[in-house]
Every structure is written in structure tokens, then in C-alpha cells.
Amino acid sequence: MKPFDVYRKELTIKGSLVNPYTMQDAINLMVENRVEVDNLVTHRFGLDQFDRAINTYAEDDNRIKFMMEP
């Protein structure tokens, strides 16, 4: 991509920072049931439904988090 493409296509660039030292804390909170995470998964698909998952992601504005299950 060229810098001019950002202007021409009116792209938005966002950055983020991830703290690598918080992952274990988050896992511990989930394991200890101190935070509710089940309601964050809005859609579940089997691995054989990958195409359906992609299409649903593109079409459903109420999506939060997808889970692919074996």
C-alpha cells in the first residue's frame, strides 16, 4: 500500500497496544469464574462451516465473538 492510498481511499488507520503480561491474569479470572465470558460468544460454528462463519461475520451487525469448534 502506498501512503497516497490512505488519502485516496479515505482509509482509517488505528493502532493498539497489547500488554503481554495481562494474558495470564485474564485466563486466571476466567478459570476462577470471576468474569462472565460465555455471553461474549455470539456465534458458534464447526470447522466444516468456515464459509458460513465468514458470511455471517460480514452480514450480522450483532456479532461480538465467533467460536470455531472441532
C-alpha positions as a printed Julia matrix, in Angstrom:
70×3 Matrix{Float64}:
   0.0     0.0    0.0
   1.18    3.46  -0.8
   0.67    6.42   1.56
  -1.46    8.14  -1.1
  -3.93    5.21  -0.94
  -4.81    6.22   2.63
  -5.92    9.6    1.33
  -7.49    8.43  -1.93
  -9.47    5.54  -0.39
 -10.25    7.52   2.79
  -8.81    4.73   4.92
  -8.64    4.91   8.69
  -5.55    3.58  10.42
  -5.87    2.58  14.06
  -3.16    1.37  16.35
  -3.38   -0.65  19.5
  -1.17   -1.7   22.34
  -1.26   -5.14  23.88
   0.26   -5.74  27.27
   1.79   -9.23  27.08
   1.8    -9.53  30.86
  -2.0    -9.46  31.27
  -2.91  -12.65  29.39
  -2.3   -14.97  32.34
  -4.28  -12.66  34.62
  -7.21  -12.77  32.18
  -7.04  -16.56  31.96
  -6.99  -16.84  35.75
 -10.08  -14.63  36.05
 -11.95  -16.86  33.59
 -10.82  -20.11  35.25
 -11.9   -18.79  38.64
 -15.3   -17.73  37.17
 -14.69  -14.18  38.34
 -15.7   -12.77  34.95
 -18.61  -13.86  32.73
 -17.37  -14.6   29.23
 -19.92  -17.06  27.83
 -22.2   -14.24  26.73
 -19.4   -12.75  24.61
 -19.61  -15.65  22.16
 -22.5   -14.76  19.87
 -21.96  -17.44  17.22
 -20.55  -20.97  17.21
 -19.55  -22.87  14.08
 -17.94  -26.19  13.33
 -14.71  -26.15  11.36
 -16.65  -27.53   8.4
 -18.81  -24.36   8.49
 -15.97  -21.92   7.94
 -17.56  -20.36   4.83
 -20.83  -19.86   6.69
 -18.96  -18.23   9.59
 -17.23  -15.76   7.26
 -20.51  -14.85   5.56
 -22.27  -14.42   8.89
 -19.48  -12.2   10.15
 -19.86   -9.98   7.09
 -23.65   -9.75   7.33
 -24.54   -9.76  11.05
 -24.04   -6.43  12.82
 -24.88   -8.05  16.18
 -21.76  -10.19  16.16
 -19.3    -9.96  19.01
 -17.17  -13.08  19.05
 -17.25  -16.24  16.93
 -16.09  -19.61  18.15
 -14.91  -22.31  15.8
 -15.36  -25.77  17.28
 -13.96  -29.06  16.01
